Every structure is written in structure tokens, then in C-alpha cells.
Coordinates of C-alpha atoms in Angstrom, one line a residue:
M26 CA 0.0 0.0 0.0
I27 CA 1.4 3.4 -0.9
N28 CA 2.1 5.7 2.0
R29 CA -0.5 8.5 1.7
R30 CA 1.8 10.8 3.8
I31 CA 4.2 11.2 0.9
S32 CA 4.6 14.9 0.2
A33 CA 3.5 16.5 -3.0
R34 CA 7.1 17.7 -3.6
A35 CA 8.4 14.2 -3.1
G36 CA 5.9 13.0 -5.7
R37 CA 7.1 15.6 -8.1
R38 CA 10.7 14.7 -7.4
L39 CA 10.0 11.0 -8.1
V40 CA 8.3 11.8 -11.4
A41 CA 11.1 14.2 -12.4
F42 CA 13.7 11.6 -11.5
L43 CA 12.0 8.9 -13.6
L44 CA 11.7 11.2 -16.6
G45 CA 15.3 12.5 -16.1
L46 CA 16.6 8.9 -15.8
S47 CA 14.8 8.0 -19.1
A48 CA 16.4 10.9 -20.9
L49 CA 19.8 10.2 -19.4
V50 CA 19.6 6.6 -20.4
V51 CA 18.8 7.6 -24.0
T52 CA 22.0 9.7 -24.1
G53 CA 24.1 7.0 -22.4
V54 CA 24.7 9.2 -19.3
V55 CA 23.5 8.2 -15.9
G56 CA 24.1 9.6 -12.4
R57 CA 26.7 12.3 -12.8
A58 CA 27.3 15.7 -14.4
Q59 CA 29.3 15.4 -17.5
A60 CA 32.5 17.0 -18.6
P61 CA 31.8 19.5 -21.4
A62 CA 31.7 18.0 -24.9
A63 CA 33.5 19.0 -28.0
Q64 CA 31.9 21.1 -30.7
A65 CA 28.3 20.0 -31.3
P66 CA 27.4 19.4 -34.9
A67 CA 25.0 21.9 -36.5
P68 CA 21.4 20.8 -36.3
P69 CA 19.2 20.4 -39.4
A70 CA 17.7 23.6 -40.6
G71 CA 14.8 24.8 -38.5
Q72 CA 15.6 22.6 -35.6
P73 CA 17.0 23.7 -32.2
P74 CA 20.5 22.6 -31.2
T75 CA 20.7 19.1 -29.6
P76 CA 23.0 18.9 -26.6
R77 CA 26.0 16.6 -27.1
F78 CA 27.8 15.0 -24.2
A79 CA 31.1 13.4 -23.6
P80 CA 31.0 9.8 -22.4
P81 CA 30.9 9.4 -18.6
P82 CA 34.4 10.1 -17.4
A83 CA 36.1 7.1 -15.8
R84 CA 36.2 7.2 -12.1
P85 CA 39.7 8.3 -11.0
R86 CA 41.8 5.5 -9.5
V87 CA 42.9 6.5 -6.0
I88 CA 45.2 5.3 -3.3
V89 CA 44.9 6.9 0.1
T90 CA 47.7 6.8 2.6
T91 CA 46.9 8.2 6.1
D92 CA 48.6 8.6 9.4
G93 CA 45.3 8.5 11.3
E94 CA 45.4 11.9 12.9
I95 CA 42.0 13.2 14.1
D96 CA 41.6 15.3 11.0
D97 CA 42.4 12.3 8.8
R98 CA 39.6 10.5 10.5
D99 CA 37.2 13.3 9.8
S100 CA 38.4 13.5 6.2
M101 CA 37.8 9.7 5.9
I102 CA 34.1 10.2 6.8
R103 CA 33.7 12.7 3.9
F104 CA 35.7 10.4 1.6
L105 CA 33.5 7.5 2.3
L106 CA 30.4 9.6 1.6
Y107 CA 31.9 10.3 -1.8
A108 CA 33.2 6.7 -2.3
N109 CA 31.1 6.3 -5.4
E110 CA 33.1 9.0 -7.2
F111 CA 36.4 7.0 -7.1
D112 CA 37.8 3.7 -8.1
I113 CA 39.4 2.9 -4.8
E114 CA 42.5 0.9 -5.1
A115 CA 43.8 1.0 -1.5
L116 CA 43.3 2.6 1.9
I117 CA 46.7 2.4 3.6
Y118 CA 47.9 3.1 7.2
N119 CA 51.1 5.2 7.0
S120 CA 53.3 7.2 9.3
S121 CA 54.2 10.9 9.4
R122 CA 56.4 13.2 11.4
F123 CA 53.5 13.7 13.8
H124 CA 52.3 10.0 14.1
W125 CA 54.0 6.7 13.9
L126 CA 53.8 3.3 15.6
G127 CA 54.4 4.0 19.3
Y128 CA 54.0 7.7 19.1
A129 CA 50.6 9.4 19.1
W130 CA 49.4 6.4 17.0
A131 CA 45.7 5.8 16.3
G132 CA 46.3 2.1 15.6
T133 CA 45.4 0.0 12.5
E134 CA 41.7 -0.5 13.2
W135 CA 40.1 2.9 12.8
I136 CA 39.6 2.6 9.0
S137 CA 37.9 -0.8 9.5
D138 CA 35.8 0.8 12.3
Q139 CA 34.7 3.5 9.9
I140 CA 33.9 1.0 7.2
D141 CA 31.7 -0.8 9.8
L142 CA 29.8 2.5 10.2
Y143 CA 29.6 2.9 6.4
S144 CA 28.1 -0.6 6.2
R145 CA 25.2 0.6 8.3
V146 CA 24.3 3.5 5.9
Y147 CA 25.4 1.8 2.7
P148 CA 21.9 0.4 1.9
V149 CA 20.5 3.9 1.9
L150 CA 23.5 5.6 0.2
R151 CA 23.4 3.3 -2.8
Q152 CA 19.8 4.4 -3.5
H153 CA 21.1 7.8 -4.4
A154 CA 23.9 7.1 -6.9
D155 CA 25.6 4.3 -8.7
G156 CA 29.1 3.1 -7.8
Y157 CA 29.2 3.0 -4.0
P158 CA 31.6 0.1 -3.2
T159 CA 30.4 -2.6 -0.8
P160 CA 31.8 -2.6 2.7
E161 CA 33.5 -6.0 1.9
F162 CA 35.3 -4.4 -1.1
L163 CA 36.6 -1.6 1.1
R164 CA 37.8 -4.0 3.8
A165 CA 39.6 -6.0 1.2
R166 CA 41.4 -2.9 0.0
T167 CA 42.7 -1.8 3.4
Y168 CA 46.4 -2.3 4.1
V169 CA 49.1 -1.5 6.6
G170 CA 52.0 0.4 5.1
N171 CA 55.3 1.7 6.5
I172 CA 54.3 2.8 10.0
T173 CA 57.2 1.9 12.3
N174 CA 59.0 5.3 12.1
V175 CA 59.1 8.7 10.5
S176 CA 60.3 8.5 6.8
E177 CA 60.8 4.7 7.1
M178 CA 60.9 3.3 3.5
E179 CA 63.1 0.2 3.8
Q180 CA 60.6 -2.4 4.9
D181 CA 58.5 -4.3 2.5
T182 CA 54.9 -3.9 3.6
P183 CA 51.5 -4.9 2.3
G184 CA 50.7 -1.3 1.7
A185 CA 53.8 -0.6 -0.4
D186 CA 53.4 -3.8 -2.3
R187 CA 49.8 -2.9 -3.1
I188 CA 50.9 0.4 -4.6
V189 CA 53.5 -1.4 -6.7
S190 CA 50.9 -3.8 -8.0
V191 CA 48.5 -1.0 -9.0
L192 CA 51.2 1.1 -10.7
L193 CA 52.4 -1.8 -12.7
D194 CA 49.1 -3.2 -13.8
D195 CA 47.8 -2.7 -17.4
R196 CA 44.8 -0.6 -16.5
P197 CA 44.8 2.9 -17.9
G198 CA 45.8 5.7 -15.6
P199 CA 46.0 8.1 -14.0
V200 CA 46.4 6.8 -10.5
Y201 CA 46.2 9.4 -7.7
L202 CA 48.5 8.7 -4.8
Q203 CA 47.2 10.7 -1.9
A204 CA 49.6 11.4 1.0
W205 CA 47.4 12.5 3.9
G206 CA 50.5 11.8 6.1
G207 CA 54.0 11.2 5.1
T208 CA 55.0 10.0 1.6
N209 CA 57.2 7.1 2.9
T210 CA 54.9 4.2 1.9
I211 CA 54.5 5.7 -1.6
A212 CA 58.3 6.3 -1.7
K213 CA 59.0 2.7 -0.8
A214 CA 56.7 1.6 -3.6
L215 CA 58.4 3.9 -6.1
A216 CA 61.9 2.7 -4.9
T217 CA 60.8 -0.9 -5.5
I218 CA 59.7 -0.1 -9.1
Q219 CA 62.9 1.9 -9.7
K220 CA 65.1 -1.0 -8.5
Q221 CA 63.1 -4.1 -9.7
H222 CA 61.3 -2.7 -12.8
P223 CA 63.5 0.1 -14.2
A224 CA 61.9 -0.2 -17.6
E225 CA 58.5 0.9 -16.1
V226 CA 59.8 4.1 -14.5
D227 CA 58.8 6.4 -17.5
R228 CA 55.3 4.8 -17.9
V229 CA 54.6 5.0 -14.1
S230 CA 55.8 8.7 -14.2
Q231 CA 53.2 9.4 -16.9
E232 CA 50.3 7.6 -15.1
A233 CA 50.8 8.4 -11.4
V234 CA 49.9 11.7 -9.8
L235 CA 51.1 12.4 -6.3
F236 CA 49.0 14.7 -4.1
I237 CA 50.8 15.8 -1.0
I238 CA 49.2 17.5 2.1
L239 CA 51.8 19.6 3.9
D240 CA 54.8 17.2 3.2
Q241 CA 55.0 15.3 6.5
D242 CA 58.3 13.5 6.3
N243 CA 61.5 13.9 4.3
T244 CA 61.0 11.1 1.7
F245 CA 59.5 13.3 -1.0
R246 CA 62.4 15.8 -1.1
T247 CA 65.2 13.3 -0.5
Y248 CA 64.0 10.5 -2.7
V249 CA 60.9 11.1 -4.8
E250 CA 61.7 14.5 -6.2
P251 CA 65.3 13.7 -7.3
N252 CA 64.6 10.2 -8.6
W253 CA 61.2 10.8 -10.3
P254 CA 61.5 14.2 -12.0
K255 CA 58.8 13.5 -14.5
L256 CA 56.2 12.4 -11.9
Q257 CA 53.4 15.0 -11.5
V258 CA 53.3 16.2 -7.9
L259 CA 50.5 18.5 -6.5
G260 CA 51.8 19.9 -3.3
S261 CA 49.1 21.5 -1.1
F262 CA 51.9 22.7 1.2
R263 CA 49.9 25.7 2.6
Q264 CA 46.5 25.8 0.8
F265 CA 45.2 22.8 2.8
G266 CA 45.2 25.0 5.9
V267 CA 41.9 26.4 4.9
L268 CA 40.4 23.1 6.0
A269 CA 42.9 22.4 8.8
F270 CA 42.9 23.3 12.5
G271 CA 43.4 27.0 11.9
W272 CA 40.5 27.4 9.5
R273 CA 39.0 30.3 11.4
N274 CA 42.0 32.4 10.6
Q275 CA 41.9 31.6 6.9
I276 CA 38.2 31.6 5.9
P277 CA 36.4 34.9 5.5
P278 CA 33.5 35.6 7.9
A279 CA 30.9 35.2 5.2
Y280 CA 31.9 31.5 4.7
R281 CA 32.6 30.5 8.3
V282 CA 28.8 29.9 8.8
F283 CA 29.3 26.7 6.9
F284 CA 31.8 25.4 9.5
E285 CA 30.3 26.7 12.8
R286 CA 28.4 24.6 15.3
P287 CA 24.8 25.4 14.3
W288 CA 25.5 24.4 10.7
L289 CA 27.7 21.4 11.4
E290 CA 25.3 19.9 14.0
G291 CA 22.2 20.7 11.8
Q292 CA 23.6 19.4 8.6
I293 CA 26.1 16.7 9.4
S294 CA 26.7 15.4 12.9
N295 CA 23.2 15.2 14.3
G296 CA 20.4 13.1 12.9
H297 CA 22.3 11.8 9.8
G298 CA 23.2 8.3 10.7
V299 CA 26.1 6.6 12.5
L300 CA 28.8 7.5 9.9
A301 CA 28.2 11.3 9.9
G302 CA 27.4 11.0 13.6
S303 CA 30.9 9.9 14.3
Y304 CA 32.3 13.1 13.0
Q305 CA 34.7 14.5 15.6
S306 CA 33.9 18.2 16.0
Q307 CA 35.5 20.9 18.2
D308 CA 32.8 22.0 20.7
G309 CA 30.3 21.2 18.0
A310 CA 32.0 23.1 15.2
F311 CA 34.2 22.0 12.4
R312 CA 37.6 20.8 13.8
S313 CA 39.8 20.0 10.8
E314 CA 39.8 18.1 7.5
G315 CA 43.2 19.2 6.3
D316 CA 43.5 16.1 4.1
S317 CA 40.2 16.5 2.3
P318 CA 41.7 18.6 -0.6
A319 CA 43.7 15.4 -1.6
F320 CA 40.5 13.8 -2.8
M321 CA 38.2 16.8 -3.4
H322 CA 40.5 17.6 -6.3
Q323 CA 39.3 14.4 -8.1
I324 CA 35.5 14.7 -7.5
E325 CA 34.0 15.3 -10.9
V326 CA 31.9 18.5 -10.6
G327 CA 32.6 20.0 -14.1
L328 CA 35.5 22.2 -13.3
R329 CA 38.0 20.2 -15.3
S330 CA 40.5 20.4 -12.5
R331 CA 42.1 17.1 -13.3
E332 CA 43.1 18.4 -16.8
H333 CA 45.8 20.7 -15.6
P334 CA 47.1 21.7 -12.1
S335 CA 46.6 25.4 -12.9
F336 CA 42.9 25.1 -13.6
G337 CA 41.7 24.9 -10.0
G338 CA 38.7 23.4 -8.3
W339 CA 37.4 22.1 -5.0
G340 CA 40.8 20.7 -4.0
G341 CA 42.8 24.0 -4.8
R342 CA 44.8 25.3 -7.6
F343 CA 48.6 25.0 -8.4
T344 CA 51.5 26.7 -10.1
G345 CA 54.9 25.3 -11.1
E346 CA 57.4 25.2 -8.3
K347 CA 60.4 25.1 -10.6
P348 CA 59.1 25.5 -14.1
G349 CA 61.1 23.6 -16.7
Q350 CA 63.1 21.7 -14.0
T351 CA 60.6 19.5 -12.2
N352 CA 56.9 18.5 -12.5
V353 CA 56.2 19.7 -8.9
W354 CA 53.3 22.1 -8.5
K355 CA 52.8 24.2 -5.4
D356 CA 49.9 26.3 -4.0
A357 CA 48.7 29.0 -6.4
E358 CA 47.2 32.3 -5.3
D359 CA 43.7 33.5 -6.3
E360 CA 43.6 37.3 -6.2
G361 CA 46.7 37.3 -4.0
S362 CA 45.4 34.7 -1.5
V363 CA 46.7 31.2 -1.2
G364 CA 43.6 30.1 0.7
K365 CA 41.0 31.6 -1.7
A366 CA 41.7 28.8 -4.3
I367 CA 39.8 26.5 -1.9
W368 CA 37.5 28.7 0.2
R369 CA 36.0 30.4 -2.9
W370 CA 34.2 27.0 -3.4
A371 CA 33.4 26.4 0.3
E372 CA 29.6 27.2 0.2
A373 CA 29.2 24.8 -2.6
F374 CA 31.2 21.9 -1.3
Q375 CA 29.8 22.2 2.2
H376 CA 26.2 22.1 0.9
D377 CA 27.3 19.1 -1.2
F378 CA 28.7 17.4 2.0
A379 CA 25.4 18.1 3.7
A380 CA 23.5 16.4 0.9
R381 CA 25.7 13.4 1.2
A382 CA 24.9 13.2 4.9
D383 CA 21.2 13.4 4.0
W384 CA 21.7 10.5 1.6
C385 CA 22.6 8.3 4.6
V386 CA 19.1 8.6 6.1
K387 CA 16.6 9.8 3.5
P388 CA 15.0 8.0 0.6
Y389 CA 15.7 9.3 -2.9
A390 CA 12.5 11.3 -3.1
D391 CA 13.2 13.2 0.1
A392 CA 16.8 14.2 -0.6
N393 CA 18.5 16.6 -3.0
H394 CA 20.8 15.6 -5.9
P395 CA 23.1 17.7 -8.0
P396 CA 22.1 19.2 -11.3
A397 CA 23.5 17.9 -14.6
V398 CA 25.2 20.7 -16.5
W399 CA 25.0 20.3 -20.2
L400 CA 27.2 22.5 -22.4
T401 CA 25.9 22.8 -25.9
T402 CA 28.8 25.0 -27.1
P403 CA 32.5 24.1 -27.4
A404 CA 34.5 23.7 -24.2
D405 CA 37.6 24.9 -25.9
V406 CA 37.4 27.8 -28.3
G407 CA 39.9 29.8 -30.4
A408 CA 38.9 33.4 -30.9
A409 CA 40.6 36.6 -32.0
P410 CA 40.3 39.9 -30.1
G411 CA 37.0 41.5 -30.8
A412 CA 35.3 38.2 -31.6
T413 CA 32.1 37.2 -29.7
V414 CA 32.0 33.7 -28.2
T415 CA 28.6 32.1 -27.3
L416 CA 28.3 30.3 -24.0
D417 CA 25.4 28.0 -23.5
V418 CA 24.3 25.5 -20.8
T419 CA 20.6 25.8 -21.6
G420 CA 20.2 22.0 -21.7
S421 CA 21.0 21.7 -18.0
T422 CA 18.6 19.7 -15.9
D423 CA 17.9 18.7 -12.3
P424 CA 17.1 15.1 -11.4
D425 CA 14.6 16.3 -8.7
G426 CA 12.8 18.8 -10.9
D427 CA 14.2 21.8 -8.9
K428 CA 14.5 25.2 -10.5
L429 CA 18.0 26.1 -11.6
S430 CA 19.9 29.4 -11.3
F431 CA 22.8 30.3 -13.5
L432 CA 25.9 32.4 -13.2
W433 CA 28.7 32.8 -15.7
W434 CA 32.0 34.3 -14.3
H435 CA 35.5 34.9 -15.4
Y436 CA 38.1 32.8 -13.4
R437 CA 40.8 35.4 -13.9
D438 CA 43.6 33.6 -12.0
A439 CA 43.2 30.3 -13.9
G440 CA 43.9 31.9 -17.3
T441 CA 46.8 34.0 -18.6
H442 CA 44.8 37.0 -19.7
K443 CA 44.5 39.1 -16.5
G444 CA 42.4 42.0 -17.9
E445 CA 38.7 42.6 -17.5
V446 CA 36.3 40.3 -19.4
A447 CA 32.7 41.5 -19.8
I448 CA 30.1 38.7 -19.9
K449 CA 26.7 39.6 -21.4
D450 CA 23.6 37.9 -19.8
A451 CA 25.9 36.4 -17.1
E452 CA 22.9 35.2 -15.0
R453 CA 21.2 33.4 -17.9
P454 CA 22.0 29.9 -19.2
A455 CA 22.9 31.3 -22.6
A456 CA 25.5 34.1 -22.4
S457 CA 28.2 35.6 -24.5
V458 CA 31.6 37.2 -24.2
T459 CA 33.6 39.4 -26.4
V460 CA 37.4 38.7 -26.4
P461 CA 39.1 41.9 -25.1
A462 CA 40.9 44.0 -27.7
D463 CA 44.1 44.0 -25.5
A464 CA 44.2 40.1 -25.3
K465 CA 47.4 38.7 -26.8
P466 CA 47.6 35.6 -29.1
G467 CA 48.1 32.6 -26.9
D468 CA 46.3 34.2 -23.9
T469 CA 43.7 32.0 -22.2
I470 CA 40.4 33.1 -20.7
H471 CA 38.6 30.7 -18.3
L472 CA 34.8 31.1 -18.0
I473 CA 32.9 29.2 -15.4
A474 CA 29.2 28.3 -15.7
Q475 CA 27.9 27.9 -12.1
V476 CA 24.6 26.1 -12.0
T477 CA 22.7 25.8 -8.7
D478 CA 19.5 24.0 -8.0
G479 CA 16.7 25.2 -5.7
G480 CA 16.7 22.2 -3.5
K481 CA 17.7 21.9 0.2
P482 CA 20.6 22.1 0.5
P483 CA 21.2 23.9 -2.8
L484 CA 23.7 22.0 -4.9
T485 CA 26.0 23.3 -7.6
R486 CA 27.8 21.9 -10.6
Y487 CA 29.8 23.6 -13.3
A488 CA 31.1 23.8 -16.8
R489 CA 34.3 25.5 -17.8
V490 CA 34.9 27.1 -21.2
I491 CA 38.5 28.0 -22.1
I492 CA 39.1 30.6 -24.8
T493 CA 42.5 30.6 -26.4
V494 CA 43.2 33.9 -28.1
T495 CA 44.2 33.7 -31.8
P496 CA 45.8 36.3 -34.0
A497 CA 43.5 38.9 -35.4
A498 CA 42.5 38.4 -39.0
R499 CA 44.4 40.6 -41.5

């Protein structure tokens, strides 16, 4: 018998979901916002443009190494709520200069304990999105790495061996090696490859991406950097601090509301199931998730942040540390602020976190889900100064039937043209921009479509259009 207490909005959501699902199945896209497509072919005369979409991006392969500090444990809660977004290859206990076996050590059970909590909300979570791994899968992918001391990278460990196995397999990359603690277990794996499989060094260098939080032992600078100069390294050496223990000193007052006690208790830690309920706050407020940028960088939200370190996204933005000498990328500034490259997205990613917490306890019809942003114009455009470029996400939809709001804006720091760029109809799905007269050939202009639904909490997804300035016609 149908529950007669179902709300009218829930009914509308269910109908919208079913209709949206049908449409998505027809286009071959289900369950996630898509990366912008290439140039759409011209429609037949008299017919409106038909949105064209790239195939669903492969979930990024990730390996997490963690020293188990309290902020790692809070980051792991967020990570598990987003577990469907990743192809999780390993969760590895690891040391750091702050934590190792016998010193301020959290043990080698806490990940398993969190997976136990995940198992209790998993049946509800999987109703909201495809791809959530089973608890059994996660347990089988949990390993102990090099934990006996700071920077220890001599011992063969199950965690290091697992990294070697993943990096040498024949699956396509990239593989994101996340260092929430030290880099020593990762360094041990790379040293094993260098010694035992030297012919694979170049291939592994092309496929692996190392994401470092703070740099918490000496193995990166003393071993990885000099021996693996082609390996791409994203170093959140300072930027991560926006989400670390000193967050109040780095986040502007207007954004702190999403980290204070009323918000955190109302949206995350109270009434959202046992996993979110285990979140370790500081007097009810956000404590620290300094390691979360290491995986937030890989969540597919339409910002194309995985295409290049300088593009930027939820996990921060990066600039070359020693251009032309190494492939190491360090924290980049947005408008003169290292932290802004993360906190500028804080309202969106905290609302998104709250929605994931809702997914732990609410059926699909009662929760909110992110919009699908559909770009009908090219994602990469060449245009000369004075040319007008059309920007169009009119085909965007919401799986819950919520009204969408739109905002196009110029991400000045991500591009190389630093001048003003005027966007016409910036608050409409179809907008346009004229390439500035002072733009030089080769300059890039990054334009972001920010699409937010009217649900609770409001959820945002994006498209990014990159204009490369071409020479003016003679």
C-alpha cells in the first residue's frame, strides 16, 4: 500500500527523477554531471541545437595513505560519503612526522571501524547514486604500510606492495597517490619499481599523480623528487590550511557559517546516521579536515580540475614550483590569497557534503541531488580579439525537478589574460563574451558556468569554457 503521507514535492521529485533517468539513459549518461563536450554538430535547418555530451568520465583510480590523525579520521568520513566517485585501489595506514607506531598512533583498526559504520548506511546511500563500493570491497582494499617510524621506507609492507601492484598493472591511468600523512609508503613503492622494474619508470611517471598534504616527512624531497623528475606532484603545502585546525584564521567571515556549530550539527553530525554522527567536532563546530583537498580535487563537478594543475577546483589550484626543471606544482594564489583557491568553493562543497549526509538517512524522493550541467557550445574555443563567443548551458537539468539558477563568471587567475572580461547575460544559461581588444595571441580566458538548484541544501555543478586567443584576421 502506498504511504499516503508522501509529500507533493516528493511525488514531483519522483516523477522528475524517472523522466530524467529516461532521458539520461537515451543519451548514455546516468548519475553524474558530465564534462563539457567538444563542438556540437550543426542541427538540421529549422531545428534547435541538440546537446551533445562526452561519455561518462572514468572514475579516477585513487590510493589513500593516512597517518590516522583526528583530521584524517574526519576526512575519511567525507571520503566514504563520496566513495562512489572513485575507483578505490587502496586505503593504507602510513606514518608521518606527527604520528607513527608507538608515538601518538591511532592504531590500525580505525579505518575498519569507519567501514563498519559505512556498512550501516550503505543500503540507503546506494539508492542515491551508482558506484558505491560494498563494505566488503573496502575492507579487502585496506592495508598496513610503512608505519614503524618517520620516513621509514626500507621495509617491504603490504601497503607498499599494493601500490607497486597497482602502478604496474595494465589498466589505464592516472592513479592518484594521496599522501594524507608522510610520503614514505609511496616512496617505498616507487623505490621498488625503480630497482626491480626500471623499464617501467617512465610509464609510471606518466600515469601516477602524487597529491601531498603539507609534506609530512623527508622522503619526498630526499627520494621522490630527485629520482622521479617526470612524476606530476601536486603539493598542497599551505593551501590545505583552509580546512585544517586554523581554518577560522583563513576563511572569510561570510563563509565561516558553513563550519560553525549550528551548521555542522544541523547538517552533518546530528540526525544523519552513524557514519556522519561519528564526525569529531571541536565544541560542536568544524575541527579539521586538512587532508580532504587530496580527494576533493578528483571529485567530478565539471571544473575540469584534473586536466591541468593550474585550472583549479574544490581541491585547490597549483602553479609550477620550478618550471622547466621539475613536475612539482605548489599552491597558487587566487587574487593574492593562497587560501582563496579553496575557500571560494566552500559554500558549494559544504552544501554538497550536507546532501551526502542526507543520503545516509533519507530515501531518494526526500533528498536533493546535483544538477547535470550540459554544455551545448564548445568547451575549448579559439577566438581573436573582438570576436564574440557564445556560452550555452541551456540544456542543463535537475534530477529532482528543482528550478536552476545560472551564473557565468571569469576565473581570472586560472587563465593567462589578466584583464577585464565582460560577460553579457551572465545570469542566464545562454550568455556571450567578447574577447578583449588587448588580449594577446596565446592568452587563455577561463569562463565558469555555475549552475545551482533550488533544493535543500542547494547543490552546484559547473562547466568551464576556455578561450585561447588567436591572432586577429588581417
